[in-house]
XYZ file of C-alpha atoms in Angstrom:
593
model
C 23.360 18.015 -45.014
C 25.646 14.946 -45.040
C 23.432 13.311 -41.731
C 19.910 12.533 -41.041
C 20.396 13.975 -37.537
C 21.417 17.116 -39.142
C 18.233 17.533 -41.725
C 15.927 16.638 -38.436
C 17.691 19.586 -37.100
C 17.599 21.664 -40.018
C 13.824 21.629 -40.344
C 13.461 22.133 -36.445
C 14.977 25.444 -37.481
C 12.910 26.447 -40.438
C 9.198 25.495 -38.397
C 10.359 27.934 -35.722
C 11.063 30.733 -38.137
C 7.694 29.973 -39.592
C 6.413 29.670 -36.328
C 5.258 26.298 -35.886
C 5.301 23.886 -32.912
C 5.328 20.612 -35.063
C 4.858 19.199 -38.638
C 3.527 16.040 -40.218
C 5.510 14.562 -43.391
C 3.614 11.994 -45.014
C 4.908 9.749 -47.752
C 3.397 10.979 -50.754
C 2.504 13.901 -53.576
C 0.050 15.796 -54.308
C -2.010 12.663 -56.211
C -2.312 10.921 -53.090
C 0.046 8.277 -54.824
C 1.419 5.341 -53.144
C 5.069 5.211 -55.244
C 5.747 8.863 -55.631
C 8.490 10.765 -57.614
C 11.753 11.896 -56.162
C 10.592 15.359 -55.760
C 8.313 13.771 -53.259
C 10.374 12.024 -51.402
C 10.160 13.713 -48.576
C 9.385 11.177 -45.291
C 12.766 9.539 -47.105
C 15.420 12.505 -47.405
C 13.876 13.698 -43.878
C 14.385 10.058 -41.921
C 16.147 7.564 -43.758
C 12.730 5.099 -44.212
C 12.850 3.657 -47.702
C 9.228 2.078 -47.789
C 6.392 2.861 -49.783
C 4.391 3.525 -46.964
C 4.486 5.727 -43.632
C 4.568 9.328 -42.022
C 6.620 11.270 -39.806
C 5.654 14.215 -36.907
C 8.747 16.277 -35.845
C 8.015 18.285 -32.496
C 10.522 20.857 -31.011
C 11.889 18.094 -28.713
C 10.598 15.262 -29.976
C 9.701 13.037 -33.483
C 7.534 9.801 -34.460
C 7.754 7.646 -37.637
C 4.272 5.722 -38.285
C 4.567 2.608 -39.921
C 2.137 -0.410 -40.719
C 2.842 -4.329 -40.018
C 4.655 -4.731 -43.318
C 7.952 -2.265 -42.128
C 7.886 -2.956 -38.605
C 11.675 -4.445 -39.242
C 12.672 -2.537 -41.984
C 11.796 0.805 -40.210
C 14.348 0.160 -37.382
C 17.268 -0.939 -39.559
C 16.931 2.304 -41.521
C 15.500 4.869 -39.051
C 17.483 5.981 -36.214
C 16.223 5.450 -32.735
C 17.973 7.900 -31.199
C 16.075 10.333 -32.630
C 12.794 8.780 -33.987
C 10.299 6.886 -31.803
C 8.936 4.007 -33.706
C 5.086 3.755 -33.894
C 2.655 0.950 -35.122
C -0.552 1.799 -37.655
C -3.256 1.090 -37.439
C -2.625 0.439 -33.521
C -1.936 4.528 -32.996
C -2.139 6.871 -35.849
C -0.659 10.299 -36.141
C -3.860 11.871 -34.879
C -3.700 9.740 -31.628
C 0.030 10.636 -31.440
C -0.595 14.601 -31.351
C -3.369 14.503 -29.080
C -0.827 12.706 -26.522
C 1.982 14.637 -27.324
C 1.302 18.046 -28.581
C 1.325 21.309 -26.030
C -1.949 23.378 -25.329
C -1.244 25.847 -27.817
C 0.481 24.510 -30.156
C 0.376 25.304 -33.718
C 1.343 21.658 -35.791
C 1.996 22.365 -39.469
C 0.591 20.678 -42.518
C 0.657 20.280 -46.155
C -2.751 20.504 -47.797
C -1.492 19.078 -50.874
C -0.232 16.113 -48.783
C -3.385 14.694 -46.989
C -6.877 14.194 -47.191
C -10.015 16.390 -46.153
C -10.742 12.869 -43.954
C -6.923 13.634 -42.378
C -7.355 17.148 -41.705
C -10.457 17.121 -40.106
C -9.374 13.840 -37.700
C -5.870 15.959 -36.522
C -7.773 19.131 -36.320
C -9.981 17.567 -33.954
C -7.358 15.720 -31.825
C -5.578 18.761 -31.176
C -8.363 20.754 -30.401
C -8.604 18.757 -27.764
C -5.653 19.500 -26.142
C -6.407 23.683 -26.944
C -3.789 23.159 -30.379
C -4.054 23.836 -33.872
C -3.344 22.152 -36.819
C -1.764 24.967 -39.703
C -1.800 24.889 -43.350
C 1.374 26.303 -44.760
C 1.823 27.381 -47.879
C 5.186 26.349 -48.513
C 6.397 22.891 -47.378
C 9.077 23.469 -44.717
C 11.282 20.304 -45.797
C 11.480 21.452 -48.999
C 12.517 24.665 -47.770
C 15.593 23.469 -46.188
C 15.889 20.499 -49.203
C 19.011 22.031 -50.670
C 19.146 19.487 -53.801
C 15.341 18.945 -53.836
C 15.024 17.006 -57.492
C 12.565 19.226 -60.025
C 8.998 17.305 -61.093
C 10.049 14.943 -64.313
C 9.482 16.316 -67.372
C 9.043 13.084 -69.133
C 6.720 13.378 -72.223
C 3.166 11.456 -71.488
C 3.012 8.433 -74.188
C -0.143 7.428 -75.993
C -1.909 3.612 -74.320
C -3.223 2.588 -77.816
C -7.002 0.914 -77.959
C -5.392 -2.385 -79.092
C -4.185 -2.335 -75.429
C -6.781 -0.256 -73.772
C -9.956 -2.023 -75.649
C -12.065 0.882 -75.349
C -11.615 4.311 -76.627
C -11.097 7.364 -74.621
C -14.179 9.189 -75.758
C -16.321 6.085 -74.481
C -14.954 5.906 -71.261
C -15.233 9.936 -70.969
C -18.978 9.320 -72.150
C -19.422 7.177 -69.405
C -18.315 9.363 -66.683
C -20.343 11.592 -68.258
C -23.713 10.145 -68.149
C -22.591 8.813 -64.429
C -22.402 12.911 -63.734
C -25.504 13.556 -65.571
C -27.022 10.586 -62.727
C -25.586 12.356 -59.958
C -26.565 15.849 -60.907
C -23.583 16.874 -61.125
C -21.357 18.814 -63.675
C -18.183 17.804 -63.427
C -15.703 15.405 -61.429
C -12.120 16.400 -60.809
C -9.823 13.178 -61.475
C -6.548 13.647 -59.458
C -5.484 10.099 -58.803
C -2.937 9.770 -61.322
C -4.125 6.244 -62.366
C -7.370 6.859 -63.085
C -6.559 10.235 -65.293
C -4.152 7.939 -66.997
C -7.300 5.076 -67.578
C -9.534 7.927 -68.489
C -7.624 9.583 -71.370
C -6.041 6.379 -72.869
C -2.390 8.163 -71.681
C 0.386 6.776 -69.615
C 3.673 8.456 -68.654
C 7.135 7.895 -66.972
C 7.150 10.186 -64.063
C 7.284 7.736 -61.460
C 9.454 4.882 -61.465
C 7.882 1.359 -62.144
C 4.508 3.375 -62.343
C 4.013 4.295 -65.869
C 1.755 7.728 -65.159
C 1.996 11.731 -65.976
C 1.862 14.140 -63.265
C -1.434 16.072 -64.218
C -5.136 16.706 -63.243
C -8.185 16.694 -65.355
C -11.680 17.780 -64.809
C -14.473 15.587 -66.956
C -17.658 17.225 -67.145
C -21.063 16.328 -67.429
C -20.619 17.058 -71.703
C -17.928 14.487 -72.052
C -15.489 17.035 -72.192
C -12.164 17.471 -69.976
C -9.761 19.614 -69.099
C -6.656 18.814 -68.779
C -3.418 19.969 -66.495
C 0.175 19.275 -67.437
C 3.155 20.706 -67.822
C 3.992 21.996 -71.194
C 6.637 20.288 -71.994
C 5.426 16.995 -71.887
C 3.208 17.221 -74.657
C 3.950 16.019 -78.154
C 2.114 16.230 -81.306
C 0.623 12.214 -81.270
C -0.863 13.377 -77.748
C -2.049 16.352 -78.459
C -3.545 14.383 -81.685
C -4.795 11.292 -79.991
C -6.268 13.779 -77.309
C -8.378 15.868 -79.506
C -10.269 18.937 -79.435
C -12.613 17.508 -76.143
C -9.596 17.976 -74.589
C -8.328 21.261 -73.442
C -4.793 21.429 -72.231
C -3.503 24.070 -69.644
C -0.868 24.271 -68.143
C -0.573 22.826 -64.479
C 0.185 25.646 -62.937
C -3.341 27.058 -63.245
C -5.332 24.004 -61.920
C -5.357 25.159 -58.561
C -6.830 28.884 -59.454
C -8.882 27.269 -62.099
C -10.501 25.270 -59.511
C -12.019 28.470 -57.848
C -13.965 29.496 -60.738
C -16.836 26.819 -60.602
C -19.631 28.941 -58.163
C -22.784 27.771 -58.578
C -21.288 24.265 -59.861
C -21.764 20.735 -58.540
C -18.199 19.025 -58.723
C -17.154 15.838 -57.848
C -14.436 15.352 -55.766
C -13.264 12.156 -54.512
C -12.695 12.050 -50.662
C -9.879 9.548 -50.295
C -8.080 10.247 -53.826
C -8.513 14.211 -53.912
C -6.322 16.385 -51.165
C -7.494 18.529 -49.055
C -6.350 21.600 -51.023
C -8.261 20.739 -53.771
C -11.930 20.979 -51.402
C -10.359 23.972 -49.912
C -10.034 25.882 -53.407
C -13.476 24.435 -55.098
C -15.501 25.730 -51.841
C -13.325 28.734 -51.428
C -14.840 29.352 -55.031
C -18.678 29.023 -54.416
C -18.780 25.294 -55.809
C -21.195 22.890 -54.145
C -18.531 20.000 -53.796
C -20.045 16.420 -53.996
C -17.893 13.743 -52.276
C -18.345 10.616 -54.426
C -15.657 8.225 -55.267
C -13.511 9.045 -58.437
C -16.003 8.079 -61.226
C -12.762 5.891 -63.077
C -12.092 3.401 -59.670
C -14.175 1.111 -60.494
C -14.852 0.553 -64.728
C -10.499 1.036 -64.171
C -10.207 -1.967 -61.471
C -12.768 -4.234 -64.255
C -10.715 -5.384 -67.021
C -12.117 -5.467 -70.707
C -11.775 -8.771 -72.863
C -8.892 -6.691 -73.911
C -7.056 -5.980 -71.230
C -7.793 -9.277 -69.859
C -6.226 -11.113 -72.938
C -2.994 -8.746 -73.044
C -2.749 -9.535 -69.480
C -2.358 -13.459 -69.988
C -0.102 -12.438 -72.425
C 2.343 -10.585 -70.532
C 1.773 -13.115 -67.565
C 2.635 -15.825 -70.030
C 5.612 -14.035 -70.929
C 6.578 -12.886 -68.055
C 5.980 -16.753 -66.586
C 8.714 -17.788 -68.877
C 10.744 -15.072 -67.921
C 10.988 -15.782 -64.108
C 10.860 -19.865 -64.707
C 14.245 -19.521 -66.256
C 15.756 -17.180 -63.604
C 14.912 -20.299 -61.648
C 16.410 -22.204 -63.438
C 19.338 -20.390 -63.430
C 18.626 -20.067 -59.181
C 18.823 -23.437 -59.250
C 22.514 -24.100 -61.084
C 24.035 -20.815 -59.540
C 23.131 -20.861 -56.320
C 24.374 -24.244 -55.282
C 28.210 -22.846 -55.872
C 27.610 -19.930 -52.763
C 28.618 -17.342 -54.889
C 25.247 -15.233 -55.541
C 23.875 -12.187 -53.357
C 20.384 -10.740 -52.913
C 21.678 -8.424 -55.695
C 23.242 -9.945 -58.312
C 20.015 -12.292 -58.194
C 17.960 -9.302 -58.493
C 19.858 -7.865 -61.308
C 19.894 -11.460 -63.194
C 15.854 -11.957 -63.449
C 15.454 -8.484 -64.280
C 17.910 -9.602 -67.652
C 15.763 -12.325 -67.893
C 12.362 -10.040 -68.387
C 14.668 -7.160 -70.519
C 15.322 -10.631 -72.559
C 11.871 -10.591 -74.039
C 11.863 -7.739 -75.513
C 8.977 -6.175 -74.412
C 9.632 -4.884 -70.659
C 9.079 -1.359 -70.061
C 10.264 -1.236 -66.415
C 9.807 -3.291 -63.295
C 6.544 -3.179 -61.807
C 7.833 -2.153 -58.212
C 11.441 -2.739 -57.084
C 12.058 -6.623 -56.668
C 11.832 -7.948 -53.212
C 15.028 -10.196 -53.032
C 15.131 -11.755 -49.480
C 17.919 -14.476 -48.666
C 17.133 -16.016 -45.006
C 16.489 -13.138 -42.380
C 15.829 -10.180 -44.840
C 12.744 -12.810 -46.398
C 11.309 -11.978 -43.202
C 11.245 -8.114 -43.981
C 7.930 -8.196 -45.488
C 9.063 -5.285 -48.010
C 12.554 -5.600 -48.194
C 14.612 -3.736 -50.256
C 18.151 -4.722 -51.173
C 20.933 -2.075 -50.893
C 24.905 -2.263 -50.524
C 24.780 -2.566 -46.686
C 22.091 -5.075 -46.646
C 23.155 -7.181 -49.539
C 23.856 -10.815 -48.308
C 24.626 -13.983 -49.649
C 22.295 -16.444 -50.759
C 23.788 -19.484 -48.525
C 23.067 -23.231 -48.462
C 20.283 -23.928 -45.626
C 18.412 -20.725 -46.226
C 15.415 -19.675 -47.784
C 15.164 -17.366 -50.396
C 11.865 -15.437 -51.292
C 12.163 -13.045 -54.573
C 8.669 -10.979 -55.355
C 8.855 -9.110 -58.751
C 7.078 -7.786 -60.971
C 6.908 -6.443 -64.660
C 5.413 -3.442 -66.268
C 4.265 -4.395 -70.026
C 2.420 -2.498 -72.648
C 0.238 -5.536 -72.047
C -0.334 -5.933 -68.936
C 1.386 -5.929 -65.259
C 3.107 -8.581 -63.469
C 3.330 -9.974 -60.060
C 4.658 -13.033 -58.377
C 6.165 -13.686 -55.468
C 7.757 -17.579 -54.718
C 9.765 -18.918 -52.162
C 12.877 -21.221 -52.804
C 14.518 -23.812 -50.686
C 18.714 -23.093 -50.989
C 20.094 -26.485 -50.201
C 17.861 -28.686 -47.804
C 15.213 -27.344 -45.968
C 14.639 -27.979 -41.999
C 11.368 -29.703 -41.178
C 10.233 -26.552 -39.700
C 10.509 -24.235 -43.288
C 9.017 -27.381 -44.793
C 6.032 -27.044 -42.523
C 5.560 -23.613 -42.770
C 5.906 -23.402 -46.495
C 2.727 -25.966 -46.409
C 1.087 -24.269 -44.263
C 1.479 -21.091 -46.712
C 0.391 -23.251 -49.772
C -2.568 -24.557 -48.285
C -3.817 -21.082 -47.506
C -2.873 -20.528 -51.334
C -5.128 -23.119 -52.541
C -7.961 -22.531 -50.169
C -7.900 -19.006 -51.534
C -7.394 -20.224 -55.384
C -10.159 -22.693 -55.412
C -12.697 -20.760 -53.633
C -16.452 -20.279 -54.918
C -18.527 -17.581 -53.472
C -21.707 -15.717 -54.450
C -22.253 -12.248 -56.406
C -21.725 -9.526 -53.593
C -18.857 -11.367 -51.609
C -16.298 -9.053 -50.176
C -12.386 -9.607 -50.163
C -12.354 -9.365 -46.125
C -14.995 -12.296 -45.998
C -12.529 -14.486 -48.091
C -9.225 -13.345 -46.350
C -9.484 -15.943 -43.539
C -9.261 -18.952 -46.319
C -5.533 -18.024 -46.539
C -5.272 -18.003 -43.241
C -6.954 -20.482 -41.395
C -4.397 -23.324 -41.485
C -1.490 -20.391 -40.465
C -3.821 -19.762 -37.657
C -4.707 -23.534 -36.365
C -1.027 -23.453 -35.582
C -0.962 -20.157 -33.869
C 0.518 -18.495 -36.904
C 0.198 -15.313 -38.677
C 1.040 -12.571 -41.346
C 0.927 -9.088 -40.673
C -0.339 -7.672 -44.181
C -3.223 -8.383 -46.803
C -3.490 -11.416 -48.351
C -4.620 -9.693 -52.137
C -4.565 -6.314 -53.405
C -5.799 -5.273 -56.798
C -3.232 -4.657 -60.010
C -3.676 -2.206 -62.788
C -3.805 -2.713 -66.837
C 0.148 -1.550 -67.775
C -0.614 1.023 -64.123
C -0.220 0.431 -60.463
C 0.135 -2.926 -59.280
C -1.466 -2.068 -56.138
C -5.057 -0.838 -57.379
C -8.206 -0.198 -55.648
C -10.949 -0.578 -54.890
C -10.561 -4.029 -54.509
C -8.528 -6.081 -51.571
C -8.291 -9.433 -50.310
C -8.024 -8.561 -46.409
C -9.443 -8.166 -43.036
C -8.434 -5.080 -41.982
C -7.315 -1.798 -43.835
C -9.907 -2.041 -46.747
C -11.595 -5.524 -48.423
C -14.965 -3.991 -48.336
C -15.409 -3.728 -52.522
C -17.231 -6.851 -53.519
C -15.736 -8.659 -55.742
C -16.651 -8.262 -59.233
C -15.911 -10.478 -62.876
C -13.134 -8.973 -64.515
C -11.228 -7.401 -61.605
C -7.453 -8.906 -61.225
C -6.290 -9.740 -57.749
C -3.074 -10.771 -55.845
C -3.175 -14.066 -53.603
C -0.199 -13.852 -51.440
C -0.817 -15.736 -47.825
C 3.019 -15.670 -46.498
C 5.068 -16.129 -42.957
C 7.635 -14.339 -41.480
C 9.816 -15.854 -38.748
C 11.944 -12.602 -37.513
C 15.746 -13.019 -38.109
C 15.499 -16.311 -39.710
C 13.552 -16.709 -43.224
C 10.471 -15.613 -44.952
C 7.635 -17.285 -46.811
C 5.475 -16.042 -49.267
C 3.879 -17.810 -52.453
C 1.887 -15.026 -54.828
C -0.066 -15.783 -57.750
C -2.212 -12.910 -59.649
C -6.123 -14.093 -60.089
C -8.832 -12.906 -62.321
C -12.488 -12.884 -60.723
C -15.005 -15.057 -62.971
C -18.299 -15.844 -63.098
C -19.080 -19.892 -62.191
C -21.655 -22.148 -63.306
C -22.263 -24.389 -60.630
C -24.819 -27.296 -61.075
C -27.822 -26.861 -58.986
C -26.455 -23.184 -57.969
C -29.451 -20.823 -56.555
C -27.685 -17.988 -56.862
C -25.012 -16.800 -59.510
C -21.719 -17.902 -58.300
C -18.291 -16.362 -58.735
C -14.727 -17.960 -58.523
C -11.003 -16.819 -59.214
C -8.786 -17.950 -62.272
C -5.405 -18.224 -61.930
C -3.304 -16.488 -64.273
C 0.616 -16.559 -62.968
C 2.346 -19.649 -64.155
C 5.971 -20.506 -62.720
C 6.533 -23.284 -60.626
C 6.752 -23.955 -57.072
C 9.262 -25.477 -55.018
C 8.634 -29.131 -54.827
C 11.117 -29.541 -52.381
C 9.514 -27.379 -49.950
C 5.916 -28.752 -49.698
C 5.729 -31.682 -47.123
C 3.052 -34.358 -49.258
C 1.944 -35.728 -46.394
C 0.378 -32.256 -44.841
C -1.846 -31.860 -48.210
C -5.321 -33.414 -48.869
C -5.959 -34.799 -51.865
C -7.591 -32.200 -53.379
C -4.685 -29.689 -52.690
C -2.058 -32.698 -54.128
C -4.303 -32.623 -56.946
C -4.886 -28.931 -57.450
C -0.726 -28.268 -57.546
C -0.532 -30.808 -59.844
C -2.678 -29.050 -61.826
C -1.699 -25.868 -61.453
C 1.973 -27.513 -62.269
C 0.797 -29.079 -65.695
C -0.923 -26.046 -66.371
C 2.650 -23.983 -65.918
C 4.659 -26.540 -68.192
C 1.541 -25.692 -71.072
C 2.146 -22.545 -70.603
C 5.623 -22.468 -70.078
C 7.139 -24.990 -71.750
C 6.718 -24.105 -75.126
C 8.837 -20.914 -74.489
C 12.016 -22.960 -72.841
C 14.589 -25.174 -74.216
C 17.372 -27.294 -73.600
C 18.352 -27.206 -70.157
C 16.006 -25.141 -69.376
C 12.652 -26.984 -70.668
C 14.171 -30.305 -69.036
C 14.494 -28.525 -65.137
C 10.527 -27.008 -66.034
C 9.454 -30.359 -66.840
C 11.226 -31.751 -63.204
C 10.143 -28.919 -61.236
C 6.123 -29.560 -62.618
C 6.642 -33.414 -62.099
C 3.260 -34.419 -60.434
C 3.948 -35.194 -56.596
């Protein structure tokens, strides 16, 4: 099916042999991932949309892609309007959309391995409301008319060492354990892929710039687990490292095996766990306990380990990306690099140390209006030229055995106008706010979210996305439970040992974007005098920023004096890594202003 038009078609065809009056195709697997394989590509092969976030309903006459804040551009360059009416989240949702749309008596298709208990219940009751139904089907009707539908990987899961992990899989199965034994309960189904990777001490390469196994597990109260994966992808140092409190099956039987727990009190989480999976444990007489995943939260809190190999990889990872710009800085005067070839060069520069295992996410390389597409993705057609008089704004990432990367900064190509000069400023000082904040034990990431914003907002400015998300130990580097943000999550307080993003930007549409992103590391604060115990963030990217962007004269003195610090703190870190050239442009670009 060489045409979008004609796959919209196609499936239009299959729901009304399987008579159904709609279907909702959300954007992602059966783990409730955010980046998902290409066997779950769906929302993609169906539409054209190439973010990492969204859903699709396809009526007999009609269709809707639902996007948040972060796509509203990108959406409309790669979906076609003709067919596709564009909506905003969390201003409609697809609920809202079928109760305004659907036809008394219509039966609306789902996936039950696609969406939440939460989802299901929120649809069913919309249409309901308009004398509909919402279906489950059995088998997905776009991947019935998917003729080249890629197969699952088959990658074989890898062993995450202790050196790396700092605590041994039996101890953090023991602690689940006795959490179960608290809650009465006797086992807890793990499905997120993240936190079955954290739990086991495994990682795998099923998904790109994820490194996780497609698989389920079931902990119980006993410390044991079972676990669900295909085959193939075990080898002997797995099967080893895993031991005999392990017991593998293959992943085909999770979903039976999940009926044979009557009598049983099983956790299952409601926002990570699909709807299938509640379906099957109370189809089977289980007494299903909706808890979160007992791994969110010891996962999101780094050990002394993990925090250590992450300032490692950030170190290296630091030097990595401060001689790309370097490089930016030689190359791009002569109006010969692209969005691309930029991309391709600082991923050499992180392959250069030896120790990258893939890129974190897929590098956001924006030159002047495509920096305003919050998650832009560079392709052939989009691919422009980094030109004199623009901005560019490159956020990238690296996946380590270490640790995981993510850094986002904003470069001035030529001179800047007074007006990118502002706004970068603007940015920065949110940056700082945010950086040097001290707050007490308890504090949530939405109560801090308006520090990055408050000097965006005096001038009537805005973002339209979080301003921190959590990032994983060498796993996601968009992990919960924590956020920085007012809306969409931020209600986790903050706790010592969780790793953070701090990424205030602005987006002027068709023109340029801004965004300066640093990762952070939650510690504890002594504070003279302090009544309460105090908390604070710890900066832990180091590359520079672009001196030529920040107007001097818009900063107080203790934001001149925190970049100054934060810039001798880069060339400590830095500079013993670089040299020639490339030590004498760090030591220029960290000059104090």
């Amino acid at each position: 099916m060489s045409t979008y038009e004609d796959r919209l078609k196609a499936l239009r065809a299959q729901l009304k042999r399987d008579r159904l009056d709609g279907f909702v195709v959300p954007l992602t697997d059966e783990h409730m991932s955010e980046y998902v394989g290409a066997y779950a590509q769906r929302l993609a092969w169906l539409t054209g949309f190439q973010g990492s976030a969204g859903s699709a309903v396809v009526l007999p006459e009609e269709a809707a892609i639902f996007v948040d804040g972060r796509y509203t551009l990108q959406v409309r360059e790669q979906v076609d309007a003709t067919h596709w009416q564009y909506v905003g989240v969390p201003q409609s949702s697809v609920a809202q959309w079928l109760r305004e749309h659907a036809v008394g008596g219509a039966r609306i298709g789902y996936d039950p391995w696609l969406h939440t208990k939460k989802w299901v219940q929120q649809a069913t009751d919309a249409l309901a409301g308009k004398g509909a139904e919402l279906v489950a089907v059995e088998r997905n009707p776009v991947d019935a008319v998917w003729p080249d539908k890629p197969e699952p990987s088959r990658a074989k899961l890898i062993v995450h060492p202790e050196r790396y992990a700092g605590r041994s899989a039996a101890d953090k199965r023991q602690e689940i354990a006795d959490w179960l034994v608290s809650q009465k309960a006797d086992a807890a189904v793990l499905s997120a892929l993240d936190s079955l990777a954290w739990t086991l001490n495994i990682r795998g390469q099923d998904v790109e710039r994820t490194p996780v196994a497609l698989a389920y597990a079931i902990v119980h109260a006993d410390a044991t687990a079972d676990l669900y994966v295909a085959p193939e992808k075990l080898v002997d140092d797995v099967l080893q490292h895993l031991g005999n409190a392990v017991r593998v099956h293959d992943q085909t039987s999770f979903a039976g095996d999940l009926e044979e727990f009557s009598g049983k009190r099983i956790v299952a989480d409601p926002e990570r766990a699909v709807a299938a999976i509640f379906d099957r444990l109370e189809k089977g007489g289980a007494t299903v306990l909706e808890l979160r995943d007992p791994a969110v939260l010891p996962k999101a809190i780094k050990n002394d380990v993990e925090i250590a190999g992450h300032k490692a990889a950030q170190a290296r990872d630091g030097a990595a990306l401060s001689r790309f710009l370097h490089w930016l800085s030689v190359e791009a005067p002569k109006g010969e690099l692209t969005e691309m070839s930029a991309a391709n060069r600082l991923r050499a520069f992180r392959e250069d140390t030896g120790c990258l295992v893939d890129l974190s996410f897929d590098t956001i390389s924006g030159a002047g209006p495509n920096g305003a597409v919050v998650h832009y993705r560079v392709e052939d057609k989009t691919n422009r030229p980094i030109e004199p008089g623009t901005l560019y704004l490159v956020d990238s990432g690296g996946q380590y055995r270490d640790g995981t990367t993510d850094v986002t900064r904003t470069l001035a190509i030529g001179t800047p106008s007074d007006e990118m000069r502002e706004r970068f400023t603007l940015v920065l000082k949110g940056h700082i706010a945010l950086a040097s904040a001290q707050f007490p034990v308890g504090t949530r990431g939405s109560q801090l979210d308006v520090l990055a914003r408050q000097y965006l907002w005096a001038a009537g400015l805005d973002y339209a996305h979080g301003t921190g998300h959590g990032v994983g130990s060498f796993l996601s580097v968009h992990e919960g439970p924590q956020r920085i943000a007012s809306f969409g999550g931020g209600d986790e307080p903050l706790q010592p040992g969780m790793i953070l993003s701090n990424e205030p930007g602005y987006y002027k549409t068709g023109e340029y974007g801004i965004r300066i992103e640093n990762l952070v590391l939650v510690e504890r604060r002594g504070i003279a005098g302090a009544e309460q115990e105090m908390m604070g963030f710890e900066t832990l990217t180091f590359a520079p920023l672009d001196r030529n962007l920040v107007h001097v004269a818009m900063l107080t003195d203790a934001e001149r004096d925190w970049l100054n610090g934060y810039h001798a703190s880069v060339l400590e870190v830095v500079g013993p890594q670089l040299e020639g050239t490339a030590r004498t442009w760090l030591e220029e670009a960290c000059a104090p202003l």
